[in-house]
Coordinates of C-alpha atoms and ligand atoms in Angstrom, one line a residue:
M1 CA -19.9 148.3 152.5
C2 CA -20.6 151.5 154.4
G3 CA -20.5 154.9 152.7
I4 CA -18.3 157.8 153.7
V5 CA -18.3 161.5 152.8
G6 CA -16.2 164.5 153.8
A7 CA -16.3 168.2 152.9
I8 CA -14.5 171.5 153.5
A9 CA -16.1 174.7 152.2
Q10 CA -16.9 178.3 153.0
R11 CA -20.5 177.4 153.6
D12 CA -22.2 175.1 156.0
V13 CA -21.3 171.5 154.9
V14 CA -24.0 169.7 156.9
P15 CA -26.6 169.8 154.0
F16 CA -24.0 168.3 151.6
L17 CA -23.0 165.6 154.1
V18 CA -26.6 164.6 154.8
N19 CA -27.6 164.5 151.1
G20 CA -24.4 162.7 150.2
L21 CA -25.1 160.0 152.8
K22 CA -28.6 159.6 151.5
R23 CA -27.1 158.8 148.1
L24 CA -24.7 156.4 149.6
E25 CA -27.3 154.7 151.8
Y26 CA -27.5 151.7 149.4
R27 CA -24.1 150.8 150.7
G28 CA -25.3 150.2 154.2
Y29 CA -28.2 151.5 156.3
D30 CA -28.2 150.4 159.8
S31 CA -26.8 153.6 161.5
A32 CA -25.5 156.9 160.4
G33 CA -23.5 159.8 161.8
L34 CA -21.8 163.2 161.2
A35 CA -18.9 165.0 162.9
V36 CA -18.6 168.7 162.1
L37 CA -16.0 171.3 163.1
S38 CA -17.2 174.8 164.0
D39 CA -15.9 176.3 167.1
E40 CA -15.6 172.8 168.5
L41 CA -15.9 169.3 167.3
R42 CA -19.6 168.1 167.4
R43 CA -21.0 164.7 166.6
V44 CA -24.5 163.3 165.9
R45 CA -25.1 159.5 165.5
R46 CA -28.3 157.5 165.3
T47 CA -29.2 153.9 164.6
G48 CA -31.5 153.5 161.6
R49 CA -31.6 155.5 158.4
V50 CA -29.8 158.7 157.5
A51 CA -33.2 160.5 157.8
E52 CA -33.3 159.8 161.5
M53 CA -29.8 161.1 162.0
E54 CA -30.7 164.1 159.9
G55 CA -33.6 164.9 162.2
A56 CA -31.2 164.8 165.2
A57 CA -28.6 167.0 163.4
L58 CA -31.3 169.6 162.7
A59 CA -32.7 169.4 166.2
E60 CA -29.2 170.0 167.6
G61 CA -28.4 172.8 165.1
L62 CA -25.3 171.1 163.8
H63 CA -23.4 173.2 161.4
G64 CA -19.8 173.9 160.3
F65 CA -17.4 174.5 157.4
L66 CA -15.6 171.1 157.7
G67 CA -17.1 167.7 158.4
I68 CA -17.3 164.0 157.7
G69 CA -20.2 161.5 157.6
H70 CA -20.9 157.8 157.5
T71 CA -23.7 155.3 156.8
R72 CA -23.0 151.9 158.2
W73 CA -23.4 148.2 157.4
A74 CA -22.3 146.5 160.6
T75 CA -19.4 144.0 160.6
H76 CA -17.5 144.4 163.9
G77 CA -19.9 145.2 166.7
G78 CA -23.7 145.3 166.7
V79 CA -26.1 148.0 165.4
T80 CA -25.8 150.5 168.3
E81 CA -25.3 154.2 168.5
G82 CA -22.0 153.5 170.2
N83 CA -20.7 151.5 167.3
A84 CA -22.0 154.1 164.7
H85 CA -19.4 156.3 163.1
P86 CA -17.7 158.9 163.4
H87 CA -15.5 157.6 166.2
I88 CA -13.8 160.2 168.3
S89 CA -10.4 160.2 170.0
D90 CA -9.5 162.4 172.9
G91 CA -12.6 164.5 172.2
E92 CA -10.7 166.3 169.3
L93 CA -10.3 163.9 166.4
A94 CA -13.1 162.2 164.5
L95 CA -12.9 159.5 161.9
V96 CA -15.2 157.6 159.5
H97 CA -14.1 154.2 158.0
N98 CA -15.4 151.8 155.4
G99 CA -13.7 148.4 155.3
I100 CA -12.2 145.9 157.8
I101 CA -9.0 146.2 159.8
E102 CA -7.6 142.7 160.3
N103 CA -5.0 143.6 162.9
H104 CA -7.4 145.6 165.1
E105 CA -7.0 143.4 168.1
E106 CA -3.3 143.8 168.3
Q107 CA -3.6 147.5 167.7
R108 CA -6.3 147.8 170.3
D109 CA -4.0 146.1 173.0
R110 CA -1.2 148.5 172.1
L111 CA -3.4 151.6 172.2
R112 CA -4.9 150.5 175.5
A113 CA -1.4 150.2 176.9
L114 CA -0.8 153.8 175.7
G115 CA -3.9 154.9 177.7
Y116 CA -6.6 155.1 175.1
A117 CA -10.1 154.0 176.2
F118 CA -12.3 152.2 173.7
E119 CA -16.0 153.0 173.6
S120 CA -17.1 150.8 170.8
Q121 CA -16.7 147.2 169.6
T122 CA -15.6 148.3 166.2
D123 CA -12.3 147.8 164.4
S124 CA -12.6 151.4 163.2
E125 CA -12.1 153.0 166.5
V126 CA -8.5 151.8 166.6
I127 CA -7.7 153.9 163.5
A128 CA -9.0 157.0 165.2
H129 CA -6.8 156.4 168.3
L130 CA -3.8 155.4 166.2
I131 CA -4.0 158.7 164.2
Q132 CA -4.6 160.7 167.3
H133 CA -1.5 159.0 168.9
Y134 CA 0.7 160.0 166.0
L135 CA -0.9 163.5 165.7
K136 CA 0.2 164.1 169.3
T137 CA 3.8 163.0 168.5
E138 CA 4.1 164.2 164.9
G139 CA 2.0 167.4 165.2
D140 CA 0.6 167.1 161.6
L141 CA -2.6 165.4 160.6
L142 CA -1.3 164.3 157.2
H143 CA 1.9 162.7 158.6
A144 CA 0.0 161.1 161.4
T145 CA -2.5 159.5 159.0
Q146 CA 0.3 158.3 156.7
K147 CA 2.1 156.8 159.6
A148 CA -1.0 155.2 161.0
V149 CA -2.3 153.6 157.8
R150 CA 1.1 151.9 157.2
E151 CA 0.4 150.0 160.4
L152 CA -3.0 148.7 159.3
T153 CA -3.6 145.4 157.6
G154 CA -7.0 145.0 155.9
A155 CA -9.1 147.3 153.8
Y156 CA -10.1 150.9 154.5
A157 CA -11.4 154.1 153.1
I158 CA -11.2 156.7 155.8
A159 CA -11.7 160.4 156.3
V160 CA -10.4 162.2 159.4
V161 CA -10.8 165.7 160.9
S162 CA -9.1 167.2 163.9
Q163 CA -9.9 170.2 166.0
R164 CA -6.1 170.9 166.1
E165 CA -6.1 171.5 162.3
P166 CA -9.4 173.2 161.3
G167 CA -8.2 174.1 157.8
R168 CA -8.0 170.6 156.3
F169 CA -9.1 167.0 156.5
V170 CA -7.3 163.9 155.4
A171 CA -8.6 160.9 153.5
A172 CA -7.0 157.6 152.5
R173 CA -7.9 154.3 150.8
M174 CA -6.7 150.8 150.5
G175 CA -9.1 148.1 149.1
C176 CA -12.2 150.3 149.4
P177 CA -13.3 152.9 147.0
L178 CA -12.8 156.6 147.6
L179 CA -12.8 159.7 145.3
V180 CA -12.1 163.3 145.7
G181 CA -14.7 165.8 144.3
L182 CA -13.0 169.1 143.2
G183 CA -15.2 172.2 143.7
E184 CA -14.6 176.0 143.4
G185 CA -13.1 177.0 146.7
E186 CA -14.5 173.8 148.3
N187 CA -13.5 170.1 148.1
F188 CA -15.1 166.8 149.0
V189 CA -14.5 163.1 149.3
A190 CA -17.0 160.3 148.9
S191 CA -17.3 156.6 148.4
D192 CA -18.8 157.1 145.0
V193 CA -19.7 159.8 142.6
S194 CA -23.4 159.8 143.4
A195 CA -22.7 161.6 146.7
V196 CA -20.8 164.6 145.1
V197 CA -22.5 165.0 141.7
A198 CA -24.9 167.7 143.1
V199 CA -21.9 169.9 143.9
T200 CA -19.3 168.9 141.3
R201 CA -18.7 166.6 138.4
K202 CA -14.9 166.9 138.6
V203 CA -13.6 163.9 140.4
I204 CA -10.3 162.1 141.1
F205 CA -10.5 158.4 141.8
L206 CA -7.9 157.7 144.5
E207 CA -5.6 154.7 143.9
E208 CA -4.7 151.9 146.3
G209 CA -2.6 153.3 149.2
D210 CA -3.3 157.0 148.3
V211 CA -3.6 159.6 151.1
A212 CA -5.3 162.9 150.2
D213 CA -4.8 166.1 152.1
V214 CA -7.9 168.2 151.4
H215 CA -7.9 172.0 151.8
L216 CA -10.4 174.7 150.7
D217 CA -8.3 175.6 147.7
R218 CA -6.3 172.5 146.9
V219 CA -6.0 168.7 147.3
D220 CA -2.6 167.2 147.6
I221 CA -2.3 163.5 146.9
Y222 CA 0.4 161.2 148.1
D223 CA 0.9 157.5 147.1
A224 CA 1.6 154.6 149.4
S225 CA 5.3 155.4 149.5
G226 CA 4.6 159.0 150.6
A227 CA 5.6 160.6 147.3
R228 CA 3.4 163.4 146.1
V229 CA 1.6 162.3 142.9
D230 CA -0.7 163.9 140.3
R231 CA -3.9 161.9 139.7
R232 CA -6.0 162.6 136.6
A233 CA -9.3 164.4 137.2
H234 CA -12.3 163.0 135.3
M235 CA -15.6 164.7 134.4
S236 CA -18.3 162.4 135.6
D237 CA -21.2 161.8 133.3
V238 CA -23.5 160.5 136.0
S239 CA -26.6 162.7 135.8
L240 CA -28.6 163.8 138.9
A241 CA -31.8 162.6 137.2
S242 CA -30.5 159.1 137.0
L243 CA -30.1 159.1 140.7
E244 CA -33.7 160.3 141.4
L245 CA -36.9 158.2 141.6
G246 CA -38.9 160.3 139.2
P247 CA -42.5 158.9 138.9
F248 CA -41.6 155.6 140.5
N249 CA -42.2 154.4 144.1
H250 CA -39.0 152.5 144.4
F251 CA -35.6 152.4 142.7
M252 CA -36.1 148.7 142.0
Q253 CA -39.4 149.5 140.2
K254 CA -37.6 152.2 138.2
E255 CA -34.7 150.0 137.4
I256 CA -36.9 147.1 136.2
H257 CA -38.7 149.5 133.9
E258 CA -35.5 151.1 132.6
Q259 CA -34.4 147.8 131.1
P260 CA -35.5 148.4 127.5
R261 CA -33.4 151.6 127.6
A262 CA -30.5 150.0 129.5
I263 CA -30.4 147.0 127.1
A264 CA -30.7 149.3 124.0
D265 CA -27.7 151.4 125.3
T266 CA -25.6 148.3 126.1
I267 CA -26.4 146.8 122.7
E268 CA -25.5 150.0 120.8
P269 CA -21.7 149.4 120.4
V270 CA -22.3 145.7 119.6
I271 CA -24.7 146.6 116.8
A272 CA -22.3 149.2 115.6
E273 CA -19.1 147.1 115.7
G274 CA -20.6 143.6 115.3
F275 CA -18.9 140.8 117.4
A276 CA -15.5 142.5 117.5
P277 CA -12.7 142.1 120.0
R278 CA -12.4 145.9 120.3
L279 CA -15.7 145.9 122.3
F280 CA -13.5 144.7 125.1
G281 CA -10.8 147.3 124.8
A282 CA -7.5 147.9 123.1
G283 CA -5.3 144.8 122.9
A284 CA -8.3 142.4 123.3
E285 CA -7.8 140.7 120.0
E286 CA -4.4 139.5 121.0
L287 CA -5.7 138.2 124.3
L288 CA -8.9 136.6 123.0
R289 CA -7.6 135.0 119.9
D290 CA -6.2 131.7 121.2
V291 CA -8.3 131.3 124.3
E292 CA -8.7 127.6 125.1
G293 CA -11.5 127.8 127.7
V294 CA -13.4 130.3 129.8
Q295 CA -13.6 130.5 133.6
I296 CA -16.3 132.8 134.9
L297 CA -16.1 134.2 138.5
A298 CA -18.8 136.2 140.2
C299 CA -21.2 136.3 143.2
G300 CA -25.0 136.4 143.5
T301 CA -27.0 137.6 140.5
S302 CA -23.8 138.2 138.6
Y303 CA -22.9 134.5 139.1
Y304 CA -26.3 133.6 137.6
A305 CA -25.5 135.7 134.5
G306 CA -22.4 133.6 134.2
L307 CA -24.4 130.4 134.4
V308 CA -26.5 131.6 131.4
A309 CA -23.3 132.4 129.5
R310 CA -21.9 128.9 130.0
Y311 CA -24.7 127.6 127.7
W312 CA -23.9 130.2 125.1
I313 CA -20.1 129.9 125.2
E314 CA -20.1 126.1 125.0
E315 CA -22.8 126.0 122.3
I316 CA -21.9 128.9 120.1
A317 CA -18.2 129.4 120.7
G318 CA -17.5 125.7 121.2
L319 CA -15.2 126.4 124.2
P320 CA -15.3 124.7 127.6
C321 CA -16.7 127.1 130.2
S322 CA -16.9 126.8 134.0
V323 CA -18.6 129.2 136.3
E324 CA -17.7 129.4 139.9
I325 CA -18.8 131.4 142.9
A326 CA -15.9 133.8 143.5
S327 CA -15.6 133.1 147.3
E328 CA -15.2 129.4 146.6
Y329 CA -12.7 129.7 143.8
R330 CA -10.4 131.9 145.7
Y331 CA -9.8 129.2 148.4
R332 CA -9.5 126.3 146.0
A333 CA -6.3 124.7 144.7
A334 CA -7.5 125.6 141.2
H335 CA -5.5 124.2 138.2
A336 CA -4.6 127.1 136.0
N337 CA -4.3 127.1 132.2
P338 CA -2.9 130.5 131.4
N339 CA -4.6 130.2 127.9
N340 CA -8.0 130.2 129.6
L341 CA -9.9 133.5 129.8
I342 CA -10.9 134.6 133.3
V343 CA -14.1 136.6 133.2
T344 CA -15.2 138.4 136.4
I345 CA -18.7 139.8 136.5
S346 CA -19.6 142.5 139.0
Q347 CA -22.2 145.2 138.8
S348 CA -20.4 147.4 141.4
G349 CA -16.9 146.4 140.4
E350 CA -15.9 146.4 144.1
T351 CA -17.2 143.1 145.4
L352 CA -14.4 141.8 147.6
D353 CA -14.9 138.1 146.9
T354 CA -14.8 138.7 143.2
M355 CA -11.8 141.0 143.4
E356 CA -9.9 138.5 145.5
A357 CA -10.8 135.7 143.1
L358 CA -9.4 137.8 140.3
K359 CA -6.2 138.4 142.2
Y360 CA -5.9 134.7 143.0
A361 CA -6.4 133.8 139.3
K362 CA -3.7 136.3 138.4
S363 CA -1.4 134.8 141.0
L364 CA -1.9 131.4 139.3
G365 CA -0.6 132.9 136.0
H366 CA -3.8 134.0 134.3
G367 CA -3.1 137.1 132.2
K368 CA -6.2 137.0 130.0
T369 CA -8.6 138.7 132.3
L370 CA -11.8 140.4 131.4
S371 CA -14.2 142.3 133.7
I372 CA -17.9 142.9 133.0
C373 CA -18.9 145.8 135.1
N374 CA -21.4 148.6 135.4
V375 CA -19.3 151.2 137.4
P376 CA -16.5 152.9 135.4
E377 CA -13.2 153.2 137.1
S378 CA -14.1 150.7 139.9
A379 CA -11.5 148.3 141.3
I380 CA -12.2 145.1 139.4
P381 CA -12.1 146.5 135.9
R382 CA -9.0 148.4 136.8
A383 CA -7.3 145.2 137.8
S384 CA -8.3 143.4 134.6
A385 CA -6.6 143.4 131.2
M386 CA -9.9 143.9 129.4
V387 CA -13.3 145.4 130.2
F388 CA -16.8 145.6 128.9
Y389 CA -18.9 148.3 130.7
T390 CA -22.6 147.7 130.7
R391 CA -24.6 150.8 130.2
A392 CA -27.3 150.1 132.8
G393 CA -26.8 153.5 134.5
A394 CA -26.6 153.7 138.3
E395 CA -28.4 150.8 140.0
I396 CA -29.5 151.8 143.5
G397 CA -32.0 149.2 144.6
V398 CA -30.1 146.4 146.5
A399 CA -31.8 143.8 144.3
S400 CA -29.9 143.7 141.0
T401 CA -32.2 143.9 137.9
K402 CA -31.0 146.0 135.0
A403 CA -27.4 145.1 135.8
F404 CA -28.3 141.5 135.3
T405 CA -29.9 141.8 131.9
T406 CA -27.2 144.1 130.6
Q407 CA -24.5 141.7 131.9
L408 CA -26.2 139.0 129.8
I409 CA -25.8 141.3 126.7
A410 CA -22.1 141.7 127.5
L411 CA -21.7 138.0 127.8
F412 CA -23.6 137.4 124.6
A413 CA -21.3 139.9 122.9
L414 CA -18.3 138.0 124.3
T415 CA -19.7 134.7 123.1
G416 CA -20.2 136.0 119.6
T417 CA -16.7 137.5 119.5
L418 CA -15.0 134.3 120.7
A419 CA -17.1 132.3 118.2
K420 CA -16.1 134.6 115.4
L421 CA -12.4 134.5 116.3
R422 CA -12.6 130.7 116.2
G423 CA -14.2 130.7 112.8
R424 CA -17.5 129.4 114.2
L425 CA -19.7 132.4 113.3
D426 CA -20.3 133.1 109.6
A427 CA -21.7 136.4 108.4
A428 CA -25.3 135.1 108.1
R429 CA -25.3 133.8 111.7
E430 CA -23.7 137.0 113.0
H431 CA -26.4 139.0 111.2
E432 CA -29.1 136.8 112.8
F433 CA -27.7 137.3 116.3
L434 CA -27.4 141.0 115.8
E435 CA -31.1 141.1 114.6
D436 CA -32.1 139.1 117.8
L437 CA -30.2 141.7 119.9
R438 CA -31.9 144.6 118.0
H439 CA -35.4 143.2 118.8
L440 CA -34.6 142.5 122.4
P441 CA -35.6 145.9 123.9
G442 CA -39.0 145.5 122.3
S443 CA -39.5 142.0 123.7
V444 CA -38.4 143.2 127.2
Q445 CA -41.0 146.0 126.9
H446 CA -43.7 143.4 126.2
A447 CA -42.6 141.4 129.2
L448 CA -42.9 144.5 131.3
N449 CA -46.5 144.9 130.1
L450 CA -47.3 141.6 132.0
E451 CA -47.1 143.5 135.3
P452 CA -50.9 143.6 136.0
Q453 CA -51.2 139.8 135.6
I454 CA -48.1 139.3 137.8
T455 CA -49.6 141.6 140.4
A456 CA -52.5 139.2 140.6
W457 CA -50.2 136.3 141.2
A458 CA -48.4 138.3 143.9
E459 CA -51.6 138.3 145.9
M460 CA -51.5 134.5 146.0
F461 CA -47.8 134.5 147.1
N462 CA -48.4 137.1 149.9
H463 CA -49.1 134.6 152.6
K464 CA -46.8 131.8 151.5
H465 CA -43.8 130.8 153.5
H466 CA -41.9 128.9 150.8
A467 CA -41.6 128.8 147.0
L468 CA -39.9 126.6 144.5
F469 CA -38.6 127.8 141.1
L470 CA -37.9 125.4 138.2
G471 CA -36.3 125.8 134.9
R472 CA -34.1 123.7 132.6
G473 CA -31.1 124.5 130.4
L474 CA -30.8 128.2 129.6
H475 CA -33.7 129.0 131.8
Y476 CA -32.5 127.2 134.9
P477 CA -30.3 130.2 135.9
I478 CA -33.4 132.4 135.5
A479 CA -35.2 130.1 138.0
L480 CA -32.2 130.7 140.4
E481 CA -32.4 134.4 139.8
G482 CA -36.2 134.4 140.5
A483 CA -35.7 132.5 143.8
L484 CA -32.9 134.9 144.8
K485 CA -35.0 138.0 144.0
L486 CA -38.0 136.7 145.9
K487 CA -36.1 135.7 149.1
E488 CA -34.0 138.9 149.0
I489 CA -36.8 141.4 149.0
S490 CA -40.0 139.6 150.2
Y491 CA -38.2 137.3 152.8
I492 CA -40.2 134.3 151.5
H493 CA -37.9 131.3 151.5
A494 CA -37.4 130.3 147.9
E495 CA -35.2 127.7 146.2
A496 CA -34.6 126.9 142.5
Y497 CA -33.8 123.6 140.9
P498 CA -33.2 122.3 137.5
A499 CA -36.7 120.8 136.9
G500 CA -35.2 117.3 136.2
E501 CA -33.7 117.3 139.7
L502 CA -37.0 117.6 141.5
K503 CA -37.6 113.9 141.8
H504 CA -34.2 113.4 143.4
G505 CA -35.3 115.0 146.7
P506 CA -37.1 118.4 146.6
L507 CA -40.4 116.8 145.4
A508 CA -40.8 115.8 149.0
L509 CA -41.5 119.4 149.8
V510 CA -44.3 119.8 147.4
D511 CA -47.9 120.1 148.8
A512 CA -50.8 122.5 148.3
D513 CA -48.9 125.2 150.3
M514 CA -45.9 125.2 148.1
P515 CA -46.2 127.4 145.0
V516 CA -44.0 126.1 142.2
V517 CA -42.9 128.7 139.6
V518 CA -41.9 127.3 136.3
I519 CA -40.0 129.1 133.5
A520 CA -41.2 127.2 130.5
P521 CA -40.8 128.8 127.2
N522 CA -40.9 126.7 124.1
D523 CA -37.3 125.5 123.8
A524 CA -35.6 122.1 123.2
L525 CA -36.3 121.0 126.8
L526 CA -40.0 122.0 127.0
E527 CA -41.4 118.4 126.8
K528 CA -39.1 117.4 129.7
V529 CA -40.3 120.4 131.7
K530 CA -43.9 119.4 131.1
S531 CA -43.2 115.9 132.5
N532 CA -41.6 117.5 135.6
M533 CA -44.7 119.7 136.0
Q534 CA -46.9 116.7 136.0
E535 CA -44.9 115.3 138.9
V536 CA -45.7 118.5 140.8
R537 CA -49.5 118.4 140.0
A538 CA -49.8 114.8 140.9
R539 CA -48.6 115.8 144.5
G540 CA -51.1 118.6 144.8
G541 CA -48.6 121.4 144.1
E542 CA -49.8 124.6 142.6
L543 CA -48.0 125.6 139.4
F544 CA -47.3 129.2 138.2
V545 CA -46.0 128.9 134.7
F546 CA -44.3 131.6 132.6
A547 CA -44.7 130.2 129.1
D548 CA -44.7 131.7 125.6
A549 CA -47.5 131.1 123.1
D550 CA -45.7 128.2 121.5
S551 CA -45.5 126.3 124.8
H552 CA -49.2 125.6 124.5
F553 CA -50.2 125.8 128.2
R554 CA -53.7 126.8 129.4
D555 CA -54.9 127.8 132.8
S556 CA -56.5 124.8 134.5
E557 CA -57.1 123.7 138.1
G558 CA -53.9 124.3 140.1
V559 CA -52.1 125.6 137.0
H560 CA -51.8 129.4 136.4
V561 CA -50.2 130.5 133.2
I562 CA -48.8 133.9 132.1
R563 CA -47.9 134.2 128.4
T564 CA -44.4 135.7 128.0
P565 CA -43.4 137.3 124.8
R566 CA -42.2 135.0 122.0
H567 CA -38.5 135.7 121.9
V568 CA -37.4 132.3 120.9
G569 CA -33.7 131.5 120.6
L570 CA -30.7 132.0 122.7
L571 CA -31.6 135.4 124.2
S572 CA -34.8 134.1 125.7
P573 CA -33.3 134.2 129.3
V574 CA -33.1 138.0 129.1
V575 CA -36.8 138.3 128.4
H576 CA -37.7 135.7 131.1
A577 CA -35.7 137.5 133.7
I578 CA -38.3 140.3 133.6
P579 CA -41.4 138.4 135.0
V580 CA -39.5 136.9 137.9
Q581 CA -38.2 140.3 138.9
L582 CA -41.7 141.7 138.7
L583 CA -43.1 138.8 140.7
A584 CA -40.6 139.4 143.5
Y585 CA -41.2 143.2 143.4
R586 CA -45.0 142.9 143.5
T587 CA -44.9 140.2 146.2
A588 CA -42.6 142.3 148.4
L589 CA -45.0 145.3 148.0
K590 CA -47.9 143.2 149.2
R591 CA -45.8 142.1 152.2
G592 CA -44.7 145.7 153.0
T593 CA -41.0 145.0 153.1
D594 CA -38.4 147.7 152.4
V595 CA -37.9 146.8 148.7
D596 CA -34.9 149.0 148.0
K597 CA -33.1 148.3 151.3
P598 CA -34.0 144.8 152.4
R599 CA -33.0 143.8 155.9
N600 CA -29.4 142.7 156.6
L601 CA -28.1 143.5 153.1
A602 CA -26.2 146.2 151.3
K603 CA -25.6 146.9 147.6
S604 CA -21.9 146.5 147.4
V605 CA -20.3 143.8 149.5
T606 CA -16.7 144.8 150.2
V607 CA -16.2 142.4 153.1
E608 CA -15.5 138.7 153.0
Ligands
LIG701 C1 -28.6 140.6 143.8 O1 -29.9 141.0 143.8 C2 -27.8 140.9 144.9 N1 -28.1 142.0 145.7 C3 -26.4 140.3 145.0 O2 -26.5 138.9 144.8 C4 -25.3 140.8 144.0 O3 -25.6 140.4 142.7 C5 -23.9 140.3 144.5 O4 -23.6 140.8 145.7 C6 -22.8 140.6 143.5 O5 -22.7 142.0 143.4 P1 -21.8 142.6 142.2 O6 -22.4 142.3 140.9 O7 -21.7 144.1 142.5 O8 -20.4 142.0 142.3

């Protein structure tokens, strides 16, 4: 987590640093700071949002041609101004850091013995003092940084400036993302492309262990061994408009409403190619042909996408499929079958738990690895043999919405491809599935049109403290997703159960104060779900049912029904994800929470 920026230019860099941090705020938002070099090194830090820090920077007239900035999600040390970045050493060197330094205690003891005083509880401050220590002995910021990072264990992306060397700054990464933005007579670094796209589209993604020496007119990059390397520059296609709110009030609202477009874009290559291995990159046919089973690894919402896919993969492709939370898998003595396909799902492509689970799978001998990801060039796809990029576009709201539904498309494409390779998908069925996909954006649009009715429900959820979500089969993961969305942004405690599990314990919670949301379209398990709903009604529980026309539900006392679009068949979970997202969004609005930046969370979770 945390976002970092750096800039060197012939103009004041403060506006770039502030705007860049605002774009990166989704990565962490409990405090922010800048350090800028003009005649002297000046720093501004504030707890709270970047806007508060911006106000202070303006009030203090902060300006300069060289500077770094940071927006924080606290790990080591509480949310205080003293723990906010940049950290300063000897009054002349400033550093920003994203990541976690594991050997910070031992480094701190050593640096204390060398006479450095610590002002914060952070692991990051040790890096500032360590570089300063070597700068004093080496006399060169690049060499000092290279030497210091070799002594760090853990993950970092850093940017460092020193008053001794006003013509350059140095940046480095290991385990956390960092890119260089190449301008005309000015250069930048940032945690992701959204922070630089207003000033340049030409970017270089730094690789693990790289150190970049950034000057006005050039950027020299060195690999972990210290050798000078050439890294390819990319032209980013992220548009500024995609990072703006437009007519919406929140990014989450915008992203919910973008789903017909995001799904249509993600479907496009599938419709064009059919269920073909090349959707997953060159060489995929070889890797996918003899797969004997599928192991899906992911966290949070991405994990729930995997749970939906398990039903598809087992039913359509006829392959055994397990889905596991990445942070559990990575510490389990898992039995590896190298003929199994490992699928990691991650919107950001940088979730540490998922990345480590992938590394662990590879260490067990898994070579058939596929990543489903929304961020090009991010770490997880780069560490995978195959990749499918969802075309959701930048997702900025912390609550994942369009990333989830497009992940489902990718997983459906994988299912169809595996089924076809295994001779289980004839041309007629393939055509039928492709037609279902083609109609999906329309069905999703119909689901979005339910917003006024869902807003009326949100009124009833406003003063509740708990909620239960029920579903069965393919729609059980949608119940899980609905509960996660509601708790994440409205702070109402919500849990999801497979409806059949209710009587084994959770039914004890049901009373008139417990709203029970049921995902109940007309599928093979509908009659079972109806019996489970009776169990709730008999205990005075109030039911909120999302059901399609064929489910034959009517409003009655204690039973509220919203008719979802009829999109029968295996893609129905995609359509039913929409109303649960809207319910969470509308409820959070009523409760006045910070929808896009819910408390204690951050968008990409690069810590354990
Ligand atoms: C969902 O709304 C979450 N904010 C969270 O669960 C998220 O899906 C999870 O952290 C995984 O992120 P990733 O897809 O970027 O790996």
